Amino acid sequence: MDSIRIVGGAELNGRIPIAGAKNACLTLMPATILTDEPLTLTNAPRLSDIRTMTTLLQSLGAEVAGLQGGQVLAMSSHDLTSVHADYDIVRKMRASILVLGPLLARFGRAEVSLPGGCAIGARPVDLHLKALEAMGAEIDLAEGYVKARAPAGGLKGAVIDFPLVSVGATENALMAATLAKGTTVLNNAAREPEIVDLAHCLRRMGAQIEGEGTATITIQGVERLGGATHPVVVDRIELGTYMLAPAITGGTVECLGGRMELVGAFAEKLDAAGVSVEQTKDGLKVSRKNGRVSAVDVTTEPFPGFPTDLQAQMMALLCTAEGRSTLHETIFENRFMHAPELTRMGARIEVHGGSAVVTGVERLKGAPVMATDLRASVSLILAALAAEGETVVSRVYHLDRGYERVEEKLGACGATIERIREA
Ligand code: UD1
């Protein structure tokens, strides 16, 4: 397993290109199942999660070709041969469940293994299933699989009231509804930019959708969808992560492709902590205003609130802030696994259930640490950039699921960072 070695202490200065959004790409790819015409995604990120989704779609008989080094994904579900998403692939990535809605909508049948993914909480899929049941699907859970069947005439439009906001359940229901008979209304829908991006792509394919980006999305089912070419939206989580780099080390970094509306609540917290964020014509320019950032309190919420996917990275920054910060995690129940690792680097953190109290220290110290999940791993890298001495982050396969070329991007801004490859 590879590890990453960092020698901390250097200011970061430069420009970092931000890739297309992993989480958008992971829902745009299954949208290929909805049509027998080609769907091409541009600005795709080159990540192991994308390769897993590629393998999953290929196992169903879809053609998926990565062009231009993987930045363009040319897909076709013209000759799909299977509606069975196997455990061996699905267990690697929770987003695999996103093939369920499209398979059911186009073929009337689907068998999808119950998913695995990051160990950050129970993460059930009941809301996905309830939404599809409301559209007339019959669903059985047997042998670890979701076995779903649409009624004889196909899925039917329905009013779906989500009891809590779920990104994945909204995506599955949205995709399924595009080919259902009649009108579907999704109430308490997720408003994330990745949902908006999916709706834009589906509209290019001929879907009739209104209200994406609000809590109510209305879909008028159509007979069939066609092909399209669609650019994947910028990754707001990668963006936020790299915005934190100069905040924690000092210096100025311009995150290319960054847009304020993707990271509004997060940028407000940075501002309150003493980090300036400025929209330029090419992206977002970030620098620390004074010597040390100030403590701030953070509560994770569905979009447009502070994203849970930036909580671990924000904690790394607050470890060196002046004063005491509290982070409340409201989305996932087990998402402070980075705290004990940050503590190994000299951070002062107390976790009580869903809250963590961080008392800032002047300087973190390098240490051997272990990545426990995707966002936790990058929080350790951020902490290491600011720490005195050497840090080795092991188990970075988690990192490779969501960040492309981390060493290159940070190295180009002056960080001492290298990957240690293991045979
Ligand atoms: C997506 C993102 C993930 C992000 C999360 C929240 C992708 C591929 N992943 O995950 O990076 O952290 O949104 O912003 O886009 N829940 C249920 N039942 C369900 C579904 C969800 O109880 O059927 C709960 C979850 O356990 C969690 C909450 O709802 O507590 C939100 O989860 P959800 O928005 O569904 O997250 P994902 O779509 O899995």
Tab-separated table of N, CA and C in Angstrom, residues 112-268:
chain	number	residue	atom	x	y	z
A	112	VAL	N	-29.348	-5.329	-7.445
A	112	VAL	CA	-28.148	-4.581	-7.060
A	112	VAL	C	-27.755	-4.987	-5.651
A	113	SER	N	-26.498	-5.337	-5.482
A	113	SER	CA	-26.019	-5.708	-4.150
A	113	SER	C	-26.162	-4.521	-3.205
A	114	LEU	N	-26.422	-4.797	-1.934
A	114	LEU	CA	-26.414	-3.706	-0.947
A	114	LEU	C	-24.982	-3.183	-0.846
A	115	PRO	N	-24.797	-1.847	-0.792
A	115	PRO	CA	-23.453	-1.273	-0.954
A	115	PRO	C	-22.575	-1.253	0.295
A	116	GLY	N	-21.287	-1.024	0.038
A	116	GLY	CA	-20.309	-0.803	1.115
A	116	GLY	C	-19.940	0.666	1.130
A	117	GLY	N	-18.638	0.984	0.976
A	117	GLY	CA	-18.217	2.389	0.931
A	117	GLY	C	-17.473	2.774	2.189
A	118	CYS	N	-17.271	4.074	2.390
A	118	CYS	CA	-16.541	4.569	3.557
A	118	CYS	C	-17.238	4.131	4.850
A	119	ALA	N	-16.432	3.837	5.861
A	119	ALA	CA	-16.997	3.387	7.137
A	119	ALA	C	-17.375	4.568	8.023
A	120	ILE	N	-18.222	5.465	7.520
A	120	ILE	CA	-18.508	6.672	8.298
A	120	ILE	C	-19.920	6.673	8.859
A	121	GLY	N	-20.471	5.497	9.074
A	121	GLY	CA	-21.794	5.450	9.681
A	121	GLY	C	-22.618	4.351	9.037
A	122	ALA	N	-23.849	4.214	9.473
A	122	ALA	CA	-24.684	3.100	9.017
A	122	ALA	C	-25.033	3.228	7.531
A	123	ARG	N	-25.344	4.420	7.081
A	123	ARG	CA	-25.632	4.717	5.679
A	123	ARG	C	-26.564	3.707	5.004
A	124	PRO	N	-27.799	3.645	5.460
A	124	PRO	CA	-28.751	2.739	4.819
A	124	PRO	C	-29.198	3.257	3.442
A	125	VAL	N	-29.968	2.429	2.720
A	125	VAL	CA	-30.491	2.866	1.417
A	125	VAL	C	-32.021	2.851	1.402
A	126	ASP	N	-32.619	2.869	2.608
A	126	ASP	CA	-34.076	2.772	2.688
A	126	ASP	C	-34.794	3.870	1.901
A	127	LEU	N	-34.233	5.074	1.881
A	127	LEU	CA	-34.908	6.179	1.184
A	127	LEU	C	-34.902	5.973	-0.324
A	128	HIS	N	-33.818	5.379	-0.830
A	128	HIS	CA	-33.755	5.055	-2.269
A	128	HIS	C	-34.899	4.090	-2.598
A	129	LEU	N	-35.013	3.067	-1.741
A	129	LEU	CA	-35.990	2.007	-2.021
A	129	LEU	C	-37.416	2.532	-1.883
A	130	LYS	N	-37.661	3.354	-0.844
A	130	LYS	CA	-39.026	3.881	-0.641
A	130	LYS	C	-39.452	4.740	-1.824
A	131	ALA	N	-38.524	5.520	-2.352
A	131	ALA	CA	-38.856	6.389	-3.488
A	131	ALA	C	-39.246	5.534	-4.698
A	132	LEU	N	-38.484	4.473	-4.937
A	132	LEU	CA	-38.788	3.627	-6.101
A	132	LEU	C	-40.083	2.843	-5.874
A	133	GLU	N	-40.334	2.450	-4.623
A	133	GLU	CA	-41.603	1.767	-4.314
A	133	GLU	C	-42.786	2.699	-4.561
A	134	ALA	N	-42.606	3.965	-4.200
A	134	ALA	CA	-43.688	4.930	-4.428
A	134	ALA	C	-44.000	5.041	-5.927
A	135	MET	N	-43.010	4.737	-6.771
A	135	MET	CA	-43.225	4.782	-8.222
A	135	MET	C	-43.718	3.440	-8.756
A	136	GLY	N	-44.098	2.558	-7.846
A	136	GLY	CA	-44.730	1.299	-8.247
A	136	GLY	C	-43.807	0.097	-8.248
A	137	ALA	N	-42.528	0.276	-7.916
A	137	ALA	CA	-41.602	-0.864	-7.947
A	137	ALA	C	-41.896	-1.830	-6.809
A	138	GLU	N	-41.711	-3.108	-7.102
A	138	GLU	CA	-41.769	-4.121	-6.042
A	138	GLU	C	-40.343	-4.462	-5.672
A	139	ILE	N	-40.057	-4.394	-4.378
A	139	ILE	CA	-38.660	-4.584	-3.973
A	139	ILE	C	-38.546	-5.659	-2.914
A	140	ASP	N	-37.632	-6.595	-3.136
A	140	ASP	CA	-37.314	-7.612	-2.133
A	140	ASP	C	-35.853	-7.488	-1.775
A	141	LEU	N	-35.557	-7.737	-0.503
A	141	LEU	CA	-34.151	-7.812	-0.094
A	141	LEU	C	-33.861	-9.278	0.161
A	142	ALA	N	-32.983	-9.858	-0.626
A	142	ALA	CA	-32.676	-11.276	-0.456
A	142	ALA	C	-31.220	-11.527	-0.782
A	143	GLU	N	-30.557	-12.322	0.028
A	143	GLU	CA	-29.153	-12.708	-0.157
A	143	GLU	C	-28.230	-11.514	-0.341
A	144	GLY	N	-28.508	-10.431	0.376
A	144	GLY	CA	-27.646	-9.253	0.284
A	144	GLY	C	-27.896	-8.400	-0.945
A	145	TYR	N	-28.950	-8.727	-1.686
A	145	TYR	CA	-29.260	-7.967	-2.904
A	145	TYR	C	-30.594	-7.239	-2.790
A	146	VAL	N	-30.680	-6.104	-3.488
A	146	VAL	CA	-31.952	-5.431	-3.690
A	146	VAL	C	-32.489	-5.980	-5.009
A	147	LYS	N	-33.630	-6.669	-4.947
A	147	LYS	CA	-34.212	-7.224	-6.177
A	147	LYS	C	-35.473	-6.428	-6.480
A	148	ALA	N	-35.436	-5.678	-7.561
A	148	ALA	CA	-36.522	-4.731	-7.836
A	148	ALA	C	-37.162	-5.012	-9.190
A	149	ARG	N	-38.468	-4.783	-9.237
A	149	ARG	CA	-39.231	-5.005	-10.463
A	149	ARG	C	-40.218	-3.844	-10.624
A	150	ALA	N	-40.303	-3.320	-11.834
A	150	ALA	CA	-41.277	-2.251	-12.098
A	150	ALA	C	-42.612	-2.896	-12.463
A	151	PRO	N	-43.733	-2.181	-12.299
A	151	PRO	CA	-45.019	-2.751	-12.712
A	151	PRO	C	-45.050	-2.964	-14.237
A	152	ALA	N	-46.033	-3.715	-14.716
A	152	ALA	CA	-46.086	-4.110	-16.132
A	152	ALA	C	-45.867	-2.945	-17.102
A	153	GLY	N	-46.533	-1.838	-16.889
A	153	GLY	CA	-46.395	-0.709	-17.829
A	153	GLY	C	-45.212	0.203	-17.528
A	154	GLY	N	-44.345	-0.187	-16.619
A	154	GLY	CA	-43.186	0.653	-16.255
A	154	GLY	C	-43.460	1.478	-14.999
A	155	LEU	N	-42.439	2.172	-14.524
A	155	LEU	CA	-42.583	2.995	-13.311
A	155	LEU	C	-43.620	4.090	-13.540
A	156	LYS	N	-44.280	4.487	-12.429
A	156	LYS	CA	-45.310	5.523	-12.529
A	156	LYS	C	-44.908	6.748	-11.728
A	157	GLY	N	-45.236	7.905	-12.242
A	157	GLY	CA	-44.950	9.146	-11.527
A	157	GLY	C	-45.598	9.128	-10.153
A	158	ALA	N	-44.989	9.796	-9.172
A	158	ALA	CA	-45.525	9.783	-7.803
A	158	ALA	C	-45.064	11.032	-7.071
A	159	VAL	N	-45.764	11.338	-5.976
A	159	VAL	CA	-45.290	12.413	-5.102
A	159	VAL	C	-44.477	11.743	-4.004
A	160	ILE	N	-43.213	12.134	-3.894
A	160	ILE	CA	-42.318	11.500	-2.924
A	160	ILE	C	-41.868	12.539	-1.906
A	161	ASP	N	-42.201	12.294	-0.646
A	161	ASP	CA	-41.789	13.216	0.425
A	161	ASP	C	-40.630	12.581	1.170
A	162	PHE	N	-39.432	13.065	0.954
A	162	PHE	CA	-38.287	12.494	1.662
A	162	PHE	C	-38.302	12.950	3.119
A	163	PRO	N	-38.229	12.021	4.073
A	163	PRO	CA	-38.243	12.421	5.486
A	163	PRO	C	-36.952	13.129	5.889
A	164	LEU	N	-35.859	12.817	5.204
A	164	LEU	CA	-34.631	13.590	5.411
A	164	LEU	C	-33.927	13.760	4.082
A	165	VAL	N	-33.057	14.756	4.033
A	165	VAL	CA	-32.423	15.084	2.754
A	165	VAL	C	-31.355	14.050	2.441
A	166	SER	N	-31.479	13.394	1.308
A	166	SER	CA	-30.465	12.419	0.883
A	166	SER	C	-30.054	12.721	-0.561
A	167	VAL	N	-28.757	12.900	-0.737
A	167	VAL	CA	-28.228	13.190	-2.071
A	167	VAL	C	-28.483	11.986	-2.990
A	168	GLY	N	-28.052	10.813	-2.539
A	168	GLY	CA	-28.156	9.628	-3.388
A	168	GLY	C	-29.599	9.260	-3.704
A	169	ALA	N	-30.484	9.317	-2.695
A	169	ALA	CA	-31.881	8.944	-2.930
A	169	ALA	C	-32.530	9.927	-3.899
A	170	THR	N	-32.177	11.208	-3.786
A	170	THR	CA	-32.715	12.198	-4.728
A	170	THR	C	-32.241	11.862	-6.145
A	171	GLU	N	-30.969	11.493	-6.278
A	171	GLU	CA	-30.422	11.183	-7.608
A	171	GLU	C	-31.088	9.954	-8.219
A	172	ASN	N	-31.232	8.899	-7.409
A	172	ASN	CA	-31.867	7.678	-7.916
A	172	ASN	C	-33.300	7.952	-8.355
A	173	ALA	N	-34.049	8.689	-7.521
A	173	ALA	CA	-35.451	8.980	-7.829
A	173	ALA	C	-35.547	9.885	-9.061
A	174	LEU	N	-34.652	10.856	-9.142
A	174	LEU	CA	-34.670	11.794	-10.275
A	174	LEU	C	-34.427	11.038	-11.587
A	175	MET	N	-33.415	10.175	-11.590
A	175	MET	CA	-33.122	9.438	-12.826
A	175	MET	C	-34.277	8.517	-13.196
A	176	ALA	N	-34.815	7.815	-12.185
A	176	ALA	CA	-35.913	6.876	-12.466
A	176	ALA	C	-37.129	7.624	-13.012
A	177	ALA	N	-37.402	8.801	-12.452
A	177	ALA	CA	-38.616	9.539	-12.813
A	177	ALA	C	-38.584	10.052	-14.253
A	178	THR	N	-37.399	10.206	-14.826
A	178	THR	CA	-37.331	10.764	-16.191
A	178	THR	C	-38.045	9.870	-17.190
A	179	LEU	N	-38.080	8.543	-16.926
A	179	LEU	CA	-38.723	7.616	-17.871
A	179	LEU	C	-40.032	7.053	-17.312
A	180	ALA	N	-40.482	7.555	-16.141
A	180	ALA	CA	-41.739	7.048	-15.562
A	180	ALA	C	-42.944	7.653	-16.290
A	181	LYS	N	-44.074	6.988	-16.152
A	181	LYS	CA	-45.304	7.518	-16.781
A	181	LYS	C	-45.882	8.608	-15.883
A	182	GLY	N	-46.043	9.813	-16.424
A	182	GLY	CA	-46.668	10.878	-15.650
A	182	GLY	C	-45.666	11.730	-14.884
A	183	THR	N	-46.199	12.449	-13.895
A	183	THR	CA	-45.411	13.460	-13.197
A	183	THR	C	-44.924	12.934	-11.853
A	184	THR	N	-43.667	13.221	-11.543
A	184	THR	CA	-43.122	12.900	-10.221
A	184	THR	C	-42.722	14.199	-9.535
A	185	VAL	N	-43.067	14.303	-8.258
A	185	VAL	CA	-42.644	15.471	-7.480
A	185	VAL	C	-41.776	14.964	-6.327
A	186	LEU	N	-40.565	15.487	-6.244
A	186	LEU	CA	-39.665	15.123	-5.140
A	186	LEU	C	-39.672	16.260	-4.136
A	187	ASN	N	-40.274	16.018	-2.958
A	187	ASN	CA	-40.287	17.036	-1.909
A	187	ASN	C	-39.172	16.781	-0.909
A	188	ASN	N	-38.596	17.845	-0.380
A	188	ASN	CA	-37.431	17.752	0.510
A	188	ASN	C	-36.251	17.096	-0.225
A	189	ALA	N	-36.131	17.464	-1.497
A	189	ALA	CA	-35.041	16.942	-2.334
A	189	ALA	C	-33.723	17.593	-1.926
A	190	ALA	N	-32.620	16.885	-2.193
A	190	ALA	CA	-31.297	17.478	-1.956
A	190	ALA	C	-31.062	18.586	-2.981
A	191	ARG	N	-30.305	19.618	-2.570
A	191	ARG	CA	-30.094	20.795	-3.430
A	191	ARG	C	-28.640	20.927	-3.874
A	192	GLU	N	-27.842	19.900	-3.628
A	192	GLU	CA	-26.409	19.961	-3.927
A	192	GLU	C	-26.131	20.305	-5.394
A	193	PRO	N	-25.024	20.988	-5.677
A	193	PRO	CA	-24.657	21.295	-7.064
A	193	PRO	C	-24.551	20.040	-7.944
A	194	GLU	N	-24.267	18.890	-7.326
A	194	GLU	CA	-24.177	17.650	-8.109
A	194	GLU	C	-25.556	17.224	-8.620
A	195	ILE	N	-26.606	17.549	-7.852
A	195	ILE	CA	-27.987	17.256	-8.285
A	195	ILE	C	-28.336	18.183	-9.449
A	196	VAL	N	-27.957	19.433	-9.320
A	196	VAL	CA	-28.227	20.413	-10.379
A	196	VAL	C	-27.517	19.966	-11.663
A	197	ASP	N	-26.280	19.496	-11.508
A	197	ASP	CA	-25.509	19.058	-12.669
A	197	ASP	C	-26.178	17.847	-13.334
A	198	LEU	N	-26.658	16.916	-12.499
A	198	LEU	CA	-27.349	15.736	-13.043
A	198	LEU	C	-28.600	16.171	-13.810
A	199	ALA	N	-29.370	17.104	-13.234
A	199	ALA	CA	-30.588	17.573	-13.903
A	199	ALA	C	-30.243	18.226	-15.244
A	200	HIS	N	-29.150	19.004	-15.269
A	200	HIS	CA	-28.745	19.643	-16.534
A	200	HIS	C	-28.423	18.594	-17.595
A	201	CYS	N	-27.705	17.560	-17.173
A	201	CYS	CA	-27.324	16.505	-18.116
A	201	CYS	C	-28.569	15.769	-18.618
A	202	LEU	N	-29.458	15.428	-17.683
A	202	LEU	CA	-30.668	14.696	-18.065
A	202	LEU	C	-31.521	15.543	-19.017
A	203	ARG	N	-31.531	16.848	-18.798
A	203	ARG	CA	-32.300	17.731	-19.674
A	203	ARG	C	-31.691	17.721	-21.080
A	204	ARG	N	-30.346	17.744	-21.137
A	204	ARG	CA	-29.693	17.632	-22.459
A	204	ARG	C	-30.078	16.331	-23.159
A	205	MET	N	-30.378	15.302	-22.351
A	205	MET	CA	-30.752	13.996	-22.923
A	205	MET	C	-32.243	13.966	-23.287
A	206	GLY	N	-32.964	15.048	-22.967
A	206	GLY	CA	-34.374	15.128	-23.348
A	206	GLY	C	-35.350	15.024	-22.188
A	207	ALA	N	-34.849	14.974	-20.954
A	207	ALA	CA	-35.743	14.861	-19.797
A	207	ALA	C	-36.425	16.202	-19.526
A	208	GLN	N	-37.607	16.113	-18.900
A	208	GLN	CA	-38.336	17.340	-18.540
A	208	GLN	C	-38.300	17.484	-17.024
A	209	ILE	N	-37.506	18.435	-16.576
A	209	ILE	CA	-37.253	18.602	-15.136
A	209	ILE	C	-37.359	20.077	-14.788
A	210	GLU	N	-37.975	20.351	-13.639
A	210	GLU	CA	-38.007	21.728	-13.134
A	210	GLU	C	-37.668	21.725	-11.652
A	211	GLY	N	-37.015	22.775	-11.204
A	211	GLY	CA	-36.842	22.973	-9.763
A	211	GLY	C	-35.551	22.445	-9.183
A	212	GLU	N	-34.641	21.926	-10.004
A	212	GLU	CA	-33.377	21.424	-9.446
A	212	GLU	C	-32.651	22.574	-8.753
A	213	GLY	N	-32.030	22.251	-7.606
A	213	GLY	CA	-31.387	23.309	-6.826
A	213	GLY	C	-32.333	23.884	-5.777
A	214	THR	N	-33.622	23.496	-5.836
A	214	THR	CA	-34.571	23.869	-4.781
A	214	THR	C	-35.007	22.560	-4.094
A	215	ALA	N	-35.834	22.696	-3.042
A	215	ALA	CA	-36.247	21.509	-2.287
A	215	ALA	C	-37.350	20.728	-2.991
A	216	THR	N	-37.915	21.281	-4.071
A	216	THR	CA	-38.962	20.557	-4.801
A	216	THR	C	-38.572	20.426	-6.264
A	217	ILE	N	-38.421	19.195	-6.698
A	217	ILE	CA	-38.068	18.947	-8.103
A	217	ILE	C	-39.260	18.241	-8.754
A	218	THR	N	-39.673	18.742	-9.905
A	218	THR	CA	-40.808	18.147	-10.619
A	218	THR	C	-40.305	17.569	-11.938
A	219	ILE	N	-40.668	16.319	-12.178
A	219	ILE	CA	-40.198	15.640	-13.388
A	219	ILE	C	-41.414	15.133	-14.155
A	220	GLN	N	-41.446	15.487	-15.423
A	220	GLN	CA	-42.494	14.983	-16.301
A	220	GLN	C	-41.867	13.838	-17.089
A	221	GLY	N	-42.337	12.627	-16.875
A	221	GLY	CA	-41.714	11.475	-17.550
A	221	GLY	C	-41.836	11.572	-19.061
A	222	VAL	N	-40.818	11.082	-19.773
A	222	VAL	CA	-40.866	11.056	-21.243
A	222	VAL	C	-40.720	9.596	-21.696
A	223	GLU	N	-41.088	9.363	-22.945
A	223	GLU	CA	-41.057	8.017	-23.543
A	223	GLU	C	-39.626	7.459	-23.591
A	224	ARG	N	-38.692	8.287	-24.078
A	224	ARG	CA	-37.304	7.840	-24.186
A	224	ARG	C	-36.352	9.023	-24.062
A	225	LEU	N	-35.102	8.719	-23.695
A	225	LEU	CA	-34.070	9.758	-23.640
A	225	LEU	C	-33.042	9.501	-24.737
A	226	GLY	N	-32.347	10.550	-25.143
A	226	GLY	CA	-31.346	10.417	-26.205
A	226	GLY	C	-29.943	10.655	-25.667
A	227	GLY	N	-28.988	10.736	-26.572
A	227	GLY	CA	-27.593	10.935	-26.181
A	227	GLY	C	-27.295	12.393	-25.874
A	228	ALA	N	-26.118	12.650	-25.313
A	228	ALA	CA	-25.712	14.028	-24.999
A	228	ALA	C	-24.217	14.063	-24.695
A	229	THR	N	-23.680	15.266	-24.721
A	229	THR	CA	-22.323	15.499	-24.229
A	229	THR	C	-22.436	16.531	-23.128
A	230	HIS	N	-21.813	16.232	-21.986
A	230	HIS	CA	-22.027	17.085	-20.806
A	230	HIS	C	-20.719	17.264	-20.030
A	231	PRO	N	-20.377	18.524	-19.668
A	231	PRO	CA	-19.170	18.726	-18.855
A	231	PRO	C	-19.490	18.576	-17.369
A	232	VAL	N	-18.688	17.810	-16.653
A	232	VAL	CA	-18.913	17.585	-15.211
A	232	VAL	C	-18.598	18.879	-14.443
A	233	VAL	N	-19.470	19.236	-13.519
A	233	VAL	CA	-19.287	20.449	-12.704
A	233	VAL	C	-17.983	20.340	-11.877
A	234	VAL	N	-17.450	21.491	-11.504
A	234	VAL	CA	-16.216	21.537	-10.694
A	234	VAL	C	-16.446	20.873	-9.328
A	235	ASP	N	-15.427	20.203	-8.826
A	235	ASP	CA	-15.530	19.497	-7.545
A	235	ASP	C	-15.413	20.475	-6.371
A	236	ARG	N	-16.540	20.766	-5.730
A	236	ARG	CA	-16.524	21.776	-4.652
A	236	ARG	C	-15.787	21.255	-3.422
A	237	ILE	N	-15.695	19.929	-3.290
A	237	ILE	CA	-14.987	19.392	-2.117
A	237	ILE	C	-13.476	19.449	-2.342
A	238	GLU	N	-13.039	19.115	-3.550
A	238	GLU	CA	-11.617	19.276	-3.857
A	238	GLU	C	-11.255	20.761	-3.760
A	239	LEU	N	-12.155	21.603	-4.267
A	239	LEU	CA	-11.943	23.050	-4.199
A	239	LEU	C	-11.757	23.499	-2.746
A	240	GLY	N	-12.697	23.130	-1.889
A	240	GLY	CA	-12.617	23.526	-0.480
A	240	GLY	C	-11.349	23.002	0.187
A	241	THR	N	-10.973	21.778	-0.189
A	241	THR	CA	-9.773	21.176	0.405
A	241	THR	C	-8.535	22.012	0.067
A	242	TYR	N	-8.392	22.374	-1.203
A	242	TYR	CA	-7.208	23.153	-1.584
A	242	TYR	C	-7.294	24.613	-1.117
A	243	MET	N	-8.513	25.103	-0.886
A	243	MET	CA	-8.634	26.445	-0.295
A	243	MET	C	-8.039	26.444	1.115
A	244	LEU	N	-8.121	25.292	1.772
A	244	LEU	CA	-7.600	25.215	3.136
A	244	LEU	C	-6.075	25.165	3.178
A	245	ALA	N	-5.443	24.800	2.050
A	245	ALA	CA	-3.981	24.644	2.071
A	245	ALA	C	-3.265	25.954	2.443
A	246	PRO	N	-3.509	27.077	1.736
A	246	PRO	CA	-2.836	28.317	2.150
A	246	PRO	C	-3.369	28.843	3.479
A	247	ALA	N	-4.621	28.467	3.805
A	247	ALA	CA	-5.173	28.917	5.088
A	247	ALA	C	-4.355	28.319	6.232
A	248	ILE	N	-3.911	27.097	6.055
A	248	ILE	CA	-3.218	26.400	7.140
A	248	ILE	C	-1.705	26.661	7.119
A	249	THR	N	-1.149	26.910	5.910
A	249	THR	CA	0.326	27.078	5.838
A	249	THR	C	0.748	28.538	5.716
A	250	GLY	N	-0.193	29.408	5.350
A	250	GLY	CA	0.191	30.761	4.941
A	250	GLY	C	0.493	30.750	3.454
A	251	GLY	N	0.566	31.948	2.848
A	251	GLY	CA	0.780	32.038	1.406
A	251	GLY	C	-0.522	32.321	0.681
A	252	THR	N	-0.468	32.289	-0.650
A	252	THR	CA	-1.652	32.585	-1.461
A	252	THR	C	-1.788	31.541	-2.556
A	253	VAL	N	-2.938	30.922	-2.630
A	253	VAL	CA	-3.183	29.923	-3.680
A	253	VAL	C	-4.465	30.296	-4.417
A	254	GLU	N	-4.380	30.232	-5.753
A	254	GLU	CA	-5.576	30.458	-6.565
A	254	GLU	C	-6.080	29.099	-7.050
A	255	CYS	N	-7.311	28.785	-6.686
A	255	CYS	CA	-7.894	27.494	-7.073
A	255	CYS	C	-8.651	27.701	-8.376
A	256	LEU	N	-8.087	27.148	-9.452
A	256	LEU	CA	-8.598	27.446	-10.790
A	256	LEU	C	-9.907	26.708	-11.062
A	257	GLY	N	-10.889	27.450	-11.544
A	257	GLY	CA	-12.204	26.873	-11.816
A	257	GLY	C	-13.154	27.037	-10.636
A	258	GLY	N	-12.619	27.507	-9.498
A	258	GLY	CA	-13.443	27.660	-8.290
A	258	GLY	C	-14.484	28.764	-8.447
A	259	ARG	N	-15.665	28.517	-7.919
A	259	ARG	CA	-16.720	29.535	-7.948
A	259	ARG	C	-17.324	29.636	-6.562
A	260	MET	N	-17.567	30.880	-6.150
A	260	MET	CA	-18.035	31.145	-4.794
A	260	MET	C	-19.349	30.426	-4.488
A	261	GLU	N	-20.250	30.365	-5.476
A	261	GLU	CA	-21.568	29.769	-5.165
A	261	GLU	C	-21.481	28.269	-4.848
A	262	LEU	N	-20.351	27.650	-5.181
A	262	LEU	CA	-20.199	26.222	-4.866
A	262	LEU	C	-19.794	26.004	-3.406
A	263	VAL	N	-19.200	27.047	-2.808
A	263	VAL	CA	-18.627	26.877	-1.456
A	263	VAL	C	-19.018	28.018	-0.514
A	264	GLY	N	-20.228	28.583	-0.712
A	264	GLY	CA	-20.635	29.776	0.030
A	264	GLY	C	-20.495	29.667	1.543
A	265	ALA	N	-21.141	28.653	2.145
A	265	ALA	CA	-21.160	28.527	3.607
A	265	ALA	C	-19.747	28.273	4.133
A	266	PHE	N	-18.976	27.513	3.379
A	266	PHE	CA	-17.602	27.178	3.763
A	266	PHE	C	-16.730	28.448	3.714
A	267	ALA	N	-16.872	29.224	2.643
A	267	ALA	CA	-16.064	30.444	2.500
A	267	ALA	C	-16.393	31.441	3.612
A	268	GLU	N	-17.664	31.456	4.031
A	268	GLU	CA	-18.045	32.356	5.141
A	268	GLU	C	-17.300	31.980	6.421
